[in-house]
Amino acid sequence: MPLALRNSPSSTSARGNLEDRLIQAHRRIETAFLDGGASLVAVMELVTGLVGTLDRVTGALDGETTQAAIAGLHRTIAELARLPDIMAERQLSFDEIADLCAASRRHVDDMHETFRYLKVFAITVKITGAGLDEFADFADEIRDRIHSGASEIERFADELKSMQGELFTARSFSSSVLGDFRVAIPEIVANLTGNATRLIAQHAAMAKRAGEVRAVAANVQTKIAAALSALQIGDITRQRIEHVQASFAHLDAFLEGDGRHLGSAERDGIAACILHLAHAQLDETLQDFRTKCASVFTTISSFTADASRILDLRAELAGFRDAPGEDILKIIARDIRHACDLAARVEGRSRDATALVASVVDAVQTLITAIEMIRSIKVDIHYMALNSNLRCSRLGDAGRSVNVVSGELRTFAGRLEEPADNVVAGMRRIETSAASLSSGSGAEIANIAMPLDMALQSISAVSTQMDENLDAFNEQGDAVFGKIAAAIGALDFESSLGTVLEACVEMAGRFAQDLGAPVPSSAAASLSQTIYRTYTMAQERDIHLSIFPMGEMDASPAAASPAVAMSDDDLFEDALF
């Protein structure tokens, strides 16, 4: 310590205490502003993440996924709206087949009745031809053919009855489904149509809310950027403290060097100048510090209103999902699932109906073959009876009775022709109707689940994406609010550091007072110039010149160089490191 400041223990203690306080203030300012800056950066990162989440929310609302989901939904609505008509058409095919089977059954009954009469005539031929040897074999043969035909018609009737039973089951199910469709499908279609419109409107409202949140977030980002810029007061304050500390070091070096030959009074006067200079610099630093910190704190405190607005808008966005009846995506998915359940039920039975159709087609072919068999038997009976008539004509009166019965056989055998033709025609029409069940409306019914499943997947994907983004937005909103609350405390520099700097100012003021009034000396010109060159701000230079007037400074190039005109912005930038 220089002699000028070693004259009394009190001076030594005061100087040491002041330097300790300056070191402490420097350290605390550095730590506090680093922490405060980190806190602001953390808020900025969270807000940036929140904006990114909002972009994903609006992307989900306006993106290709939603557009595809809506387009798929409209296609699904169109497909569903056609279902009752498709099922009605299908029901008509079943009804037509059932009616044709019933008509064929009546014709079969007619043929069955005809064969019953033919059996009677076969017995009559046997009786009337008992005395005629040449008719014995004929009677047995014609009876066998008639019984064969009767057996065929019985089998035909059984096949037809079995087919009618299967058709009854399919027809009943089709009728039940048609009833369900006529009740459920219009309701589902109406719900989906209305909810598709509601979805577009809701998404527009959500996009508007998201835009408001984005605007608030952008405002917060702007404020954070301004606050981060204002935090440069921490660097400036630290630097000005360093300049004060440097002035003490330069004083010590001067008094131990160029000023060692000066008298005690002159040295004390120079030391007093430096202490008054330090007090003035610290006092100005404190005032600037308080002004800037108050501005920072005002800016940061306004974050509370912004954070509250974000939380309010978050609640409104969440309301679109959480309020009863408002999660339209899930309502749409529920209606589509209902339609999918109906479709699955229909598809399951449609496969059964397809198998039935194949069975009907096979049965029709079998029945037509059976009818052709019956026709051939009818032809055999006809010609056998005709042959009997010719024989009886040669026998005269002996063959008269057999001749009459043979004529009746031919007449009744002829009656098989018309119902057989009608049955064959009916079977052909059944075959055509059955084919329509496996193509056309049948194919549409079989493929009904595919567009429904695709629509459900699209809607579910959008719903899941929306849930994930809104959940993330909720979490980020809480995190932003918490970080802002923490930042307000961390950035209240006036409360945490103002008293520290104020103590330094007061201590420097007392020390300067103890040393008396400043007495500038031309001998201290080199010291003044050295200290002057350390400054980076115009304010520091102005204060310096108030203690060490320019007239007391040597007008050398080195001394004049700091007087180069610089703007405040340039000086402010030079202060940053």
Coordinates of C-alpha atoms in Angstrom, one line a residue:
M1 CA 0.0 0.0 0.0
P2 CA 1.4 3.5 -0.9
L3 CA 2.6 5.8 1.8
A4 CA -0.3 8.2 1.1
L5 CA -2.7 5.6 2.3
R6 CA -0.5 4.1 5.1
N7 CA -0.5 7.1 7.3
S8 CA -3.3 5.8 9.6
P9 CA -4.6 2.4 10.5
S10 CA -8.2 3.6 9.7
S11 CA -7.1 4.5 6.1
T12 CA -5.6 1.1 5.7
S13 CA -8.7 -0.7 7.0
A14 CA -11.1 1.5 5.0
R15 CA -9.2 0.9 1.7
G16 CA -9.0 -2.9 2.4
N17 CA -12.7 -3.0 3.3
L18 CA -13.6 -1.1 0.1
E19 CA -11.6 -3.4 -2.1
D20 CA -13.1 -6.5 -0.4
R21 CA -16.6 -5.1 -1.0
L22 CA -15.8 -4.4 -4.7
I23 CA -14.5 -7.9 -5.1
Q24 CA -17.6 -9.3 -3.5
A25 CA -19.9 -7.1 -5.6
H26 CA -18.0 -8.1 -8.8
R27 CA -18.4 -11.8 -8.0
R28 CA -22.1 -11.6 -7.0
I29 CA -23.0 -9.5 -10.1
E30 CA -21.2 -12.0 -12.3
T31 CA -23.0 -15.0 -10.7
A32 CA -26.4 -13.3 -10.6
F33 CA -26.4 -12.1 -14.2
L34 CA -25.2 -15.5 -15.5
D35 CA -28.0 -17.2 -13.6
G36 CA -30.5 -14.6 -14.7
G37 CA -29.4 -14.9 -18.3
A38 CA -29.6 -18.7 -18.1
S39 CA -33.1 -18.4 -16.6
L40 CA -34.2 -16.2 -19.5
V41 CA -32.7 -18.5 -22.1
A42 CA -34.5 -21.4 -20.4
V43 CA -37.8 -19.5 -20.7
M44 CA -37.0 -18.6 -24.4
E45 CA -36.3 -22.3 -25.1
L46 CA -39.6 -23.4 -23.5
V47 CA -41.5 -20.7 -25.4
T48 CA -39.9 -21.8 -28.6
G49 CA -40.8 -25.4 -27.9
L50 CA -44.4 -24.3 -27.1
V51 CA -44.6 -22.4 -30.4
G52 CA -43.3 -25.6 -32.1
T53 CA -46.0 -27.6 -30.5
L54 CA -48.6 -25.1 -31.6
D55 CA -47.2 -25.4 -35.1
R56 CA -47.8 -29.2 -34.9
V57 CA -51.3 -28.6 -33.6
T58 CA -52.2 -26.3 -36.5
G59 CA -50.3 -28.6 -38.8
A60 CA -52.6 -31.4 -37.6
L61 CA -55.6 -29.1 -38.1
D62 CA -54.6 -28.0 -41.6
G63 CA -52.3 -30.7 -42.8
E64 CA -52.7 -33.5 -45.3
T65 CA -53.7 -36.0 -42.6
T66 CA -56.8 -34.1 -41.6
Q67 CA -57.7 -33.3 -45.2
A68 CA -57.4 -36.9 -46.1
A69 CA -59.4 -37.9 -43.0
I70 CA -62.2 -35.4 -44.0
A71 CA -62.2 -36.6 -47.6
G72 CA -62.3 -40.2 -46.4
L73 CA -65.1 -39.3 -44.1
H74 CA -67.1 -37.8 -46.9
R75 CA -66.5 -40.9 -49.0
T76 CA -67.6 -43.1 -46.0
I77 CA -70.7 -41.0 -45.6
A78 CA -71.6 -41.5 -49.3
E79 CA -71.0 -45.3 -48.9
L80 CA -73.1 -45.5 -45.8
A81 CA -75.9 -43.5 -47.3
R82 CA -76.2 -46.2 -50.1
L83 CA -76.3 -49.1 -47.7
P84 CA -80.1 -49.2 -47.1
D85 CA -80.7 -49.1 -50.8
I86 CA -78.1 -51.8 -51.4
M87 CA -79.7 -54.0 -48.7
A88 CA -83.2 -53.3 -50.1
E89 CA -82.0 -54.5 -53.5
R90 CA -80.5 -57.5 -51.9
Q91 CA -83.7 -58.2 -50.0
L92 CA -85.6 -58.0 -53.3
S93 CA -83.3 -60.7 -54.7
F94 CA -84.0 -63.0 -51.7
D95 CA -87.7 -62.3 -52.0
E96 CA -87.7 -63.1 -55.7
I97 CA -85.9 -66.4 -55.1
A98 CA -88.3 -67.2 -52.3
D99 CA -91.3 -66.5 -54.5
L100 CA -89.8 -68.6 -57.3
C101 CA -89.2 -71.4 -55.0
A102 CA -92.8 -71.2 -53.7
A103 CA -94.1 -71.2 -57.3
S104 CA -91.8 -74.1 -58.2
R105 CA -93.1 -75.9 -55.1
R106 CA -96.7 -75.6 -56.5
H107 CA -95.6 -77.0 -59.8
V108 CA -93.8 -79.9 -58.1
D109 CA -97.0 -80.6 -56.1
D110 CA -98.9 -80.7 -59.4
M111 CA -96.4 -83.2 -60.8
H112 CA -96.5 -85.2 -57.5
E113 CA -100.3 -85.4 -57.9
T114 CA -100.0 -86.5 -61.5
F115 CA -97.7 -89.3 -60.5
R116 CA -100.2 -90.4 -57.8
Y117 CA -102.8 -90.8 -60.6
L118 CA -100.2 -92.5 -62.8
K119 CA -99.6 -95.0 -60.0
V120 CA -103.3 -95.8 -59.9
F121 CA -103.4 -96.3 -63.6
A122 CA -100.4 -98.6 -63.4
I123 CA -102.3 -100.8 -61.0
T124 CA -105.3 -100.7 -63.3
V125 CA -103.2 -101.8 -66.2
K126 CA -102.0 -104.7 -64.2
I127 CA -105.5 -105.7 -63.3
T128 CA -107.1 -105.2 -66.7
G129 CA -104.3 -106.9 -68.5
A130 CA -104.2 -109.9 -66.1
G131 CA -105.7 -112.2 -68.7
L132 CA -103.4 -111.1 -71.4
D133 CA -100.0 -112.6 -71.2
E134 CA -98.4 -110.1 -73.5
F135 CA -99.4 -107.2 -71.2
A136 CA -97.9 -108.7 -68.0
D137 CA -94.4 -107.5 -68.6
F138 CA -95.7 -104.2 -69.9
A139 CA -97.7 -103.6 -66.7
D140 CA -94.6 -104.3 -64.6
E141 CA -92.4 -102.1 -66.8
I142 CA -94.7 -99.1 -66.8
R143 CA -95.3 -99.4 -63.1
D144 CA -91.5 -99.4 -62.5
R145 CA -91.1 -96.2 -64.6
I146 CA -94.0 -94.5 -62.9
H147 CA -92.5 -95.4 -59.4
S148 CA -89.1 -94.2 -60.6
G149 CA -90.6 -90.9 -61.7
A150 CA -92.5 -90.6 -58.4
S151 CA -89.2 -91.2 -56.5
E152 CA -87.5 -88.5 -58.5
I153 CA -90.2 -86.0 -57.8
E154 CA -90.0 -86.8 -54.1
R155 CA -86.2 -86.2 -54.2
F156 CA -86.8 -83.0 -56.1
A157 CA -89.3 -81.8 -53.5
D158 CA -86.9 -82.6 -50.7
E159 CA -84.1 -80.7 -52.4
L160 CA -86.4 -77.7 -53.0
K161 CA -87.5 -77.8 -49.4
S162 CA -83.9 -77.8 -48.1
M163 CA -83.1 -74.8 -50.4
Q164 CA -86.2 -73.0 -49.2
G165 CA -85.1 -73.5 -45.6
E166 CA -81.6 -72.0 -46.3
L167 CA -83.2 -69.1 -48.2
F168 CA -85.6 -68.5 -45.3
T169 CA -82.7 -68.0 -42.9
A170 CA -80.8 -65.8 -45.3
R171 CA -83.9 -63.8 -46.1
S172 CA -84.7 -63.3 -42.4
F173 CA -81.2 -62.1 -41.7
S174 CA -81.3 -59.8 -44.7
S175 CA -84.6 -58.4 -43.6
S176 CA -83.3 -57.9 -40.1
V177 CA -80.2 -56.1 -41.4
L178 CA -82.3 -54.0 -43.7
G179 CA -84.4 -52.9 -40.7
D180 CA -81.3 -52.1 -38.7
F181 CA -79.8 -50.2 -41.6
R182 CA -83.0 -48.2 -42.1
V183 CA -82.9 -47.1 -38.5
A184 CA -79.1 -46.8 -37.8
I185 CA -77.6 -45.8 -41.0
P186 CA -79.5 -42.5 -41.6
E187 CA -78.7 -41.6 -38.0
I188 CA -75.0 -42.4 -38.4
V189 CA -74.9 -40.5 -41.8
A190 CA -76.6 -37.5 -40.2
N191 CA -74.2 -37.5 -37.3
L192 CA -71.2 -37.9 -39.5
T193 CA -72.3 -35.2 -41.9
G194 CA -73.1 -32.8 -39.0
N195 CA -69.9 -33.6 -37.2
A196 CA -67.7 -33.2 -40.3
T197 CA -69.1 -29.7 -40.6
R198 CA -68.6 -29.1 -36.8
L199 CA -65.0 -30.5 -37.1
I200 CA -64.1 -28.0 -39.8
A201 CA -65.6 -25.1 -37.7
Q202 CA -64.0 -26.4 -34.5
H203 CA -60.6 -26.7 -36.1
A204 CA -60.9 -23.2 -37.4
A205 CA -61.7 -22.0 -33.9
M206 CA -58.8 -24.0 -32.5
A207 CA -56.5 -22.6 -35.2
K208 CA -57.6 -19.1 -34.1
R209 CA -56.8 -19.8 -30.5
A210 CA -53.5 -21.3 -31.4
G211 CA -52.7 -18.2 -33.4
E212 CA -53.5 -16.0 -30.3
V213 CA -51.2 -18.2 -28.2
R214 CA -48.5 -17.8 -30.9
A215 CA -49.0 -14.0 -30.8
V216 CA -48.6 -13.9 -27.1
A217 CA -45.6 -16.3 -27.3
A218 CA -44.0 -14.0 -29.9
N219 CA -44.6 -11.1 -27.6
V220 CA -42.9 -13.0 -24.8
Q221 CA -40.0 -13.8 -27.1
T222 CA -39.6 -10.1 -28.0
K223 CA -39.6 -9.2 -24.3
I224 CA -37.1 -11.9 -23.5
A225 CA -34.8 -10.6 -26.3
A226 CA -35.1 -7.1 -24.9
A227 CA -34.4 -8.3 -21.4
L228 CA -31.4 -10.3 -22.5
S229 CA -30.1 -7.2 -24.2
A230 CA -30.7 -5.1 -21.1
L231 CA -28.8 -7.7 -19.0
Q232 CA -25.7 -6.2 -20.6
I233 CA -25.9 -3.8 -17.6
G234 CA -24.4 -6.6 -15.6
D235 CA -21.3 -6.7 -17.9
I236 CA -21.1 -2.9 -17.9
T237 CA -21.4 -2.8 -14.1
R238 CA -18.7 -5.4 -13.6
Q239 CA -16.4 -3.6 -16.1
R240 CA -16.9 -0.3 -14.3
I241 CA -16.1 -1.9 -11.0
E242 CA -12.9 -3.3 -12.6
H243 CA -12.0 0.2 -13.8
V244 CA -12.4 1.5 -10.2
Q245 CA -10.2 -1.4 -9.0
A246 CA -7.7 -0.6 -11.8
S247 CA -7.6 3.0 -10.7
F248 CA -6.5 1.9 -7.3
A249 CA -3.8 -0.3 -8.8
H250 CA -2.6 2.5 -11.1
L251 CA -2.5 4.9 -8.0
D252 CA -0.3 2.4 -6.1
A253 CA 2.0 2.0 -9.1
F254 CA 2.3 5.7 -9.6
L255 CA 3.0 6.5 -5.9
E256 CA 5.6 3.8 -5.9
G257 CA 7.1 4.9 -9.2
D258 CA 6.9 8.4 -10.8
G259 CA 5.3 9.9 -7.7
R260 CA 7.7 8.5 -5.1
H261 CA 9.6 11.9 -4.9
L262 CA 6.5 14.0 -4.3
G263 CA 5.8 15.5 -1.0
S264 CA 3.3 13.9 1.5
A265 CA 0.7 16.6 1.0
E266 CA 0.8 16.3 -2.7
R267 CA 0.6 12.5 -2.6
D268 CA -2.4 12.7 -0.2
G269 CA -4.1 15.2 -2.6
I270 CA -3.6 12.8 -5.5
A271 CA -4.9 9.9 -3.5
A272 CA -7.9 11.9 -2.4
C273 CA -8.6 12.7 -6.1
I274 CA -8.5 8.9 -6.9
L275 CA -10.9 8.1 -4.0
H276 CA -13.3 10.9 -5.0
L277 CA -13.0 9.6 -8.6
A278 CA -13.8 6.1 -7.4
H279 CA -16.8 7.3 -5.4
A280 CA -18.2 9.3 -8.3
Q281 CA -17.7 6.4 -10.7
L282 CA -19.4 4.0 -8.3
D283 CA -22.3 6.4 -7.6
E284 CA -22.9 6.8 -11.3
T285 CA -22.7 3.1 -11.8
L286 CA -25.2 2.4 -9.1
Q287 CA -27.7 4.9 -10.6
D288 CA -27.4 3.3 -14.1
F289 CA -27.6 -0.1 -12.5
R290 CA -30.8 0.7 -10.7
T291 CA -32.4 2.3 -13.8
K292 CA -31.6 -0.6 -16.1
C293 CA -32.5 -3.3 -13.5
A294 CA -35.9 -1.6 -12.9
S295 CA -36.5 -1.7 -16.6
V296 CA -35.6 -5.4 -16.7
F297 CA -37.8 -6.2 -13.8
T298 CA -40.7 -4.3 -15.3
T299 CA -40.3 -6.3 -18.5
I300 CA -40.0 -9.6 -16.7
S301 CA -42.9 -8.8 -14.4
S302 CA -45.1 -8.3 -17.4
F303 CA -44.5 -12.0 -18.3
T304 CA -47.0 -12.9 -15.6
A305 CA -49.9 -11.5 -17.5
D306 CA -48.6 -13.1 -20.7
A307 CA -48.2 -16.5 -19.0
S308 CA -51.7 -16.2 -17.5
R309 CA -53.1 -15.4 -21.0
I310 CA -51.3 -18.5 -22.4
L311 CA -52.8 -20.6 -19.7
D312 CA -56.3 -19.2 -20.4
L313 CA -55.9 -19.9 -24.1
R314 CA -54.6 -23.3 -23.2
A315 CA -57.7 -24.0 -21.2
E316 CA -59.8 -22.9 -24.2
L317 CA -57.9 -25.2 -26.5
A318 CA -58.2 -28.1 -24.0
G319 CA -62.0 -27.4 -23.8
F320 CA -62.3 -28.3 -27.4
R321 CA -61.2 -31.8 -26.4
D322 CA -62.2 -32.2 -22.8
A323 CA -65.6 -30.6 -22.6
P324 CA -68.6 -33.1 -22.9
G325 CA -69.6 -33.5 -26.5
E326 CA -66.7 -31.3 -27.8
D327 CA -64.2 -34.0 -28.8
I328 CA -65.6 -34.2 -32.3
L329 CA -62.9 -36.5 -33.6
K330 CA -63.7 -39.1 -31.0
I331 CA -67.4 -38.7 -31.6
I332 CA -66.8 -39.3 -35.3
A333 CA -64.7 -42.3 -34.5
R334 CA -67.4 -43.7 -32.3
D335 CA -70.0 -43.4 -35.1
I336 CA -67.7 -45.0 -37.6
R337 CA -67.0 -47.8 -35.1
H338 CA -70.8 -48.3 -34.9
A339 CA -70.9 -48.5 -38.7
C340 CA -67.9 -50.8 -38.7
D341 CA -69.8 -53.1 -36.2
L342 CA -72.8 -53.2 -38.6
A343 CA -70.5 -53.8 -41.5
A344 CA -68.7 -56.7 -39.7
R345 CA -72.0 -58.2 -38.9
V346 CA -73.2 -57.8 -42.5
E347 CA -69.9 -59.1 -44.0
G348 CA -70.0 -62.2 -41.8
R349 CA -73.4 -63.1 -43.0
S350 CA -72.6 -62.0 -46.5
R351 CA -70.0 -64.7 -46.6
D352 CA -72.7 -67.1 -45.5
A353 CA -74.9 -65.8 -48.2
T354 CA -72.2 -66.2 -50.7
A355 CA -71.8 -69.8 -49.7
L356 CA -75.6 -70.1 -49.9
V357 CA -75.6 -68.6 -53.4
A358 CA -73.1 -71.2 -54.5
S359 CA -75.2 -73.9 -52.9
V360 CA -78.4 -72.6 -54.6
V361 CA -76.6 -72.5 -58.0
D362 CA -75.5 -76.1 -57.5
A363 CA -78.9 -77.1 -56.2
V364 CA -80.6 -75.5 -59.3
Q365 CA -78.4 -77.5 -61.6
T366 CA -79.2 -80.7 -59.7
L367 CA -82.9 -79.8 -59.8
I368 CA -82.9 -79.1 -63.5
T369 CA -81.1 -82.4 -64.1
A370 CA -83.8 -84.1 -62.0
I371 CA -86.6 -82.4 -64.0
E372 CA -84.9 -83.6 -67.2
M373 CA -84.9 -87.1 -65.7
I374 CA -88.6 -86.8 -64.9
R375 CA -89.2 -85.5 -68.5
S376 CA -87.5 -88.6 -69.9
I377 CA -89.6 -90.8 -67.6
K378 CA -92.7 -89.0 -68.9
V379 CA -91.6 -89.6 -72.5
D380 CA -91.0 -93.3 -71.7
I381 CA -94.5 -93.6 -70.1
H382 CA -96.0 -91.8 -73.1
Y383 CA -94.5 -94.1 -75.7
M384 CA -95.1 -97.3 -73.6
A385 CA -98.8 -96.3 -73.3
L386 CA -98.9 -95.6 -77.1
N387 CA -97.3 -99.0 -77.8
S388 CA -100.0 -100.5 -75.5
N389 CA -102.7 -98.7 -77.5
L390 CA -101.4 -100.2 -80.8
R391 CA -101.3 -103.7 -79.3
C392 CA -104.8 -103.4 -77.9
S393 CA -106.1 -102.3 -81.3
R394 CA -104.9 -105.6 -82.8
L395 CA -106.6 -107.6 -80.0
G396 CA -110.0 -106.1 -80.6
D397 CA -112.5 -106.4 -77.8
A398 CA -110.1 -108.4 -75.6
G399 CA -107.7 -105.4 -75.4
R400 CA -110.4 -102.7 -75.2
S401 CA -110.1 -102.2 -71.4
V402 CA -106.3 -102.1 -71.4
N403 CA -106.6 -99.7 -74.4
V404 CA -108.7 -97.3 -72.4
V405 CA -106.3 -97.3 -69.4
S406 CA -103.3 -96.8 -71.7
G407 CA -105.0 -93.8 -73.2
E408 CA -105.4 -92.3 -69.7
L409 CA -101.7 -93.0 -69.0
R410 CA -100.8 -91.0 -72.1
T411 CA -103.1 -88.2 -71.1
F412 CA -101.8 -87.9 -67.5
A413 CA -98.2 -88.3 -68.6
G414 CA -98.8 -85.3 -70.9
R415 CA -99.8 -83.2 -67.9
L416 CA -96.2 -83.5 -66.6
E417 CA -94.9 -81.3 -69.4
E418 CA -96.2 -77.9 -68.4
P419 CA -95.3 -78.0 -64.7
A420 CA -91.9 -79.4 -65.7
D421 CA -91.4 -76.5 -68.1
N422 CA -92.5 -74.0 -65.4
V423 CA -90.1 -75.5 -62.9
V424 CA -87.2 -75.3 -65.3
A425 CA -88.0 -71.7 -66.1
G426 CA -88.2 -70.9 -62.4
M427 CA -84.9 -72.6 -61.7
R428 CA -83.3 -70.5 -64.5
R429 CA -84.6 -67.3 -62.9
I430 CA -83.5 -68.5 -59.5
E431 CA -80.0 -69.0 -60.9
T432 CA -80.0 -65.5 -62.3
S433 CA -81.2 -63.9 -59.1
A434 CA -78.7 -65.9 -57.1
A435 CA -75.9 -64.7 -59.4
S436 CA -76.9 -61.1 -58.7
L437 CA -76.4 -61.7 -55.0
S438 CA -72.7 -62.6 -55.5
S439 CA -72.1 -59.7 -57.8
G440 CA -73.3 -56.1 -57.9
S441 CA -74.8 -55.3 -54.5
G442 CA -73.4 -58.5 -53.1
A443 CA -69.9 -57.4 -54.0
E444 CA -70.5 -53.9 -52.6
I445 CA -71.7 -55.4 -49.3
A446 CA -68.7 -57.7 -49.1
N447 CA -66.3 -54.7 -49.5
I448 CA -68.2 -52.3 -47.2
A449 CA -65.7 -52.6 -44.3
M450 CA -62.7 -51.4 -46.2
P451 CA -63.6 -47.7 -46.6
L452 CA -65.0 -47.6 -43.1
D453 CA -61.7 -49.0 -41.7
M454 CA -59.7 -46.6 -43.7
A455 CA -61.8 -43.6 -42.5
L456 CA -61.5 -44.9 -38.9
Q457 CA -57.8 -45.2 -39.2
S458 CA -57.5 -41.7 -40.6
I459 CA -59.7 -40.1 -38.0
S460 CA -58.0 -42.1 -35.2
A461 CA -54.5 -40.9 -36.4
V462 CA -55.6 -37.3 -36.4
S463 CA -57.2 -37.7 -33.0
T464 CA -54.1 -39.4 -31.5
Q465 CA -51.8 -36.7 -33.0
M466 CA -54.1 -34.0 -31.6
D467 CA -54.2 -35.6 -28.1
E468 CA -50.4 -35.9 -28.1
N469 CA -49.9 -32.3 -29.2
L470 CA -52.4 -30.9 -26.7
D471 CA -50.9 -32.9 -23.9
A472 CA -47.5 -31.6 -24.8
F473 CA -48.9 -28.1 -25.0
N474 CA -50.4 -28.5 -21.5
E475 CA -47.1 -29.6 -20.0
Q476 CA -45.2 -26.9 -21.8
G477 CA -47.7 -24.2 -20.6
D478 CA -47.1 -25.3 -17.0
A479 CA -43.4 -25.3 -17.5
V480 CA -43.4 -21.9 -19.1
F481 CA -45.5 -20.5 -16.2
G482 CA -43.1 -22.1 -13.7
K483 CA -40.0 -20.8 -15.4
I484 CA -41.4 -17.3 -15.7
A485 CA -42.2 -17.3 -12.0
A486 CA -38.7 -18.5 -11.2
A487 CA -37.2 -15.9 -13.7
I488 CA -39.0 -13.0 -12.0
G489 CA -37.3 -13.9 -8.7
A490 CA -33.9 -14.5 -10.4
L491 CA -34.0 -11.3 -12.3
D492 CA -34.9 -9.0 -9.4
F493 CA -31.3 -7.7 -9.4
E494 CA -32.2 -4.5 -7.5
S495 CA -33.3 -6.4 -4.5
S496 CA -30.4 -8.8 -4.5
L497 CA -27.5 -6.6 -5.7
G498 CA -28.6 -3.0 -5.2
T499 CA -27.7 -2.9 -1.5
V500 CA -24.3 -4.5 -2.3
L501 CA -23.4 -1.7 -4.7
E502 CA -24.9 0.9 -2.4
A503 CA -22.7 -0.3 0.4
C504 CA -19.6 0.1 -1.9
V505 CA -20.7 3.7 -2.8
E506 CA -21.3 4.6 0.8
M507 CA -17.9 3.2 1.9
A508 CA -16.1 4.9 -1.0
G509 CA -17.8 8.2 -0.1
R510 CA -16.8 8.0 3.6
F511 CA -13.2 7.1 2.6
A512 CA -13.0 10.0 0.2
Q513 CA -14.4 12.4 2.8
D514 CA -11.8 11.2 5.3
L515 CA -9.0 12.0 2.8
G516 CA -10.3 15.5 2.3
A517 CA -11.1 17.5 -0.9
P518 CA -9.4 16.3 -4.1
V519 CA -6.4 18.4 -5.1
P520 CA -5.5 17.7 -8.7
S521 CA -1.8 18.1 -9.5
S522 CA 0.0 18.4 -12.8
A523 CA 2.4 15.9 -11.4
A524 CA -0.3 13.3 -11.6
A525 CA -0.9 13.9 -15.4
S526 CA 0.5 10.5 -16.4
L527 CA -1.6 8.7 -13.7
S528 CA -4.7 10.5 -15.0
Q529 CA -3.9 9.6 -18.6
T530 CA -3.3 6.0 -17.7
I531 CA -6.7 5.7 -15.9
Y532 CA -8.5 7.7 -18.6
R533 CA -7.3 5.2 -21.2
T534 CA -9.0 2.3 -19.4
Y535 CA -12.5 3.8 -19.8
T536 CA -14.9 2.4 -22.4
M537 CA -17.9 4.7 -21.8
A538 CA -18.4 8.4 -22.3
Q539 CA -20.0 8.7 -18.8
E540 CA -16.7 7.4 -17.2
R541 CA -14.7 10.0 -19.2
D542 CA -17.0 12.8 -18.2
I543 CA -16.7 11.9 -14.5
H544 CA -13.0 11.6 -14.8
L545 CA -12.7 15.1 -16.4
S546 CA -14.7 16.5 -13.5
I547 CA -12.0 15.4 -11.1
F548 CA -9.0 15.7 -13.4
P549 CA -9.7 18.7 -15.6
M550 CA -8.1 18.6 -19.1
G551 CA -5.8 21.4 -18.2
E552 CA -4.2 19.2 -15.6
M553 CA -3.5 16.5 -18.2
D554 CA -0.6 16.6 -20.5
A555 CA -1.6 17.4 -24.0
S556 CA 0.5 14.6 -25.5
P557 CA -0.8 12.4 -28.4
A558 CA -1.4 9.6 -25.9
A559 CA -3.5 11.9 -23.7
A560 CA -5.4 13.2 -26.7
S561 CA -6.2 9.9 -28.2
P562 CA -9.2 9.1 -25.9
A563 CA -10.9 12.4 -27.1
V564 CA -11.6 10.8 -30.5
A565 CA -15.4 11.3 -31.0
M566 CA -17.3 8.1 -30.5
S567 CA -21.1 7.6 -30.4
D568 CA -22.8 6.3 -27.3
D569 CA -23.6 3.1 -29.2
D570 CA -19.9 2.6 -30.0
L571 CA -19.0 3.2 -26.4
F572 CA -21.7 0.8 -25.3
E573 CA -20.5 -1.9 -27.6
D574 CA -16.9 -1.4 -26.5
A575 CA -18.1 -2.0 -22.9
L576 CA -19.2 -5.5 -23.7
F577 CA -16.8 -8.5 -23.3

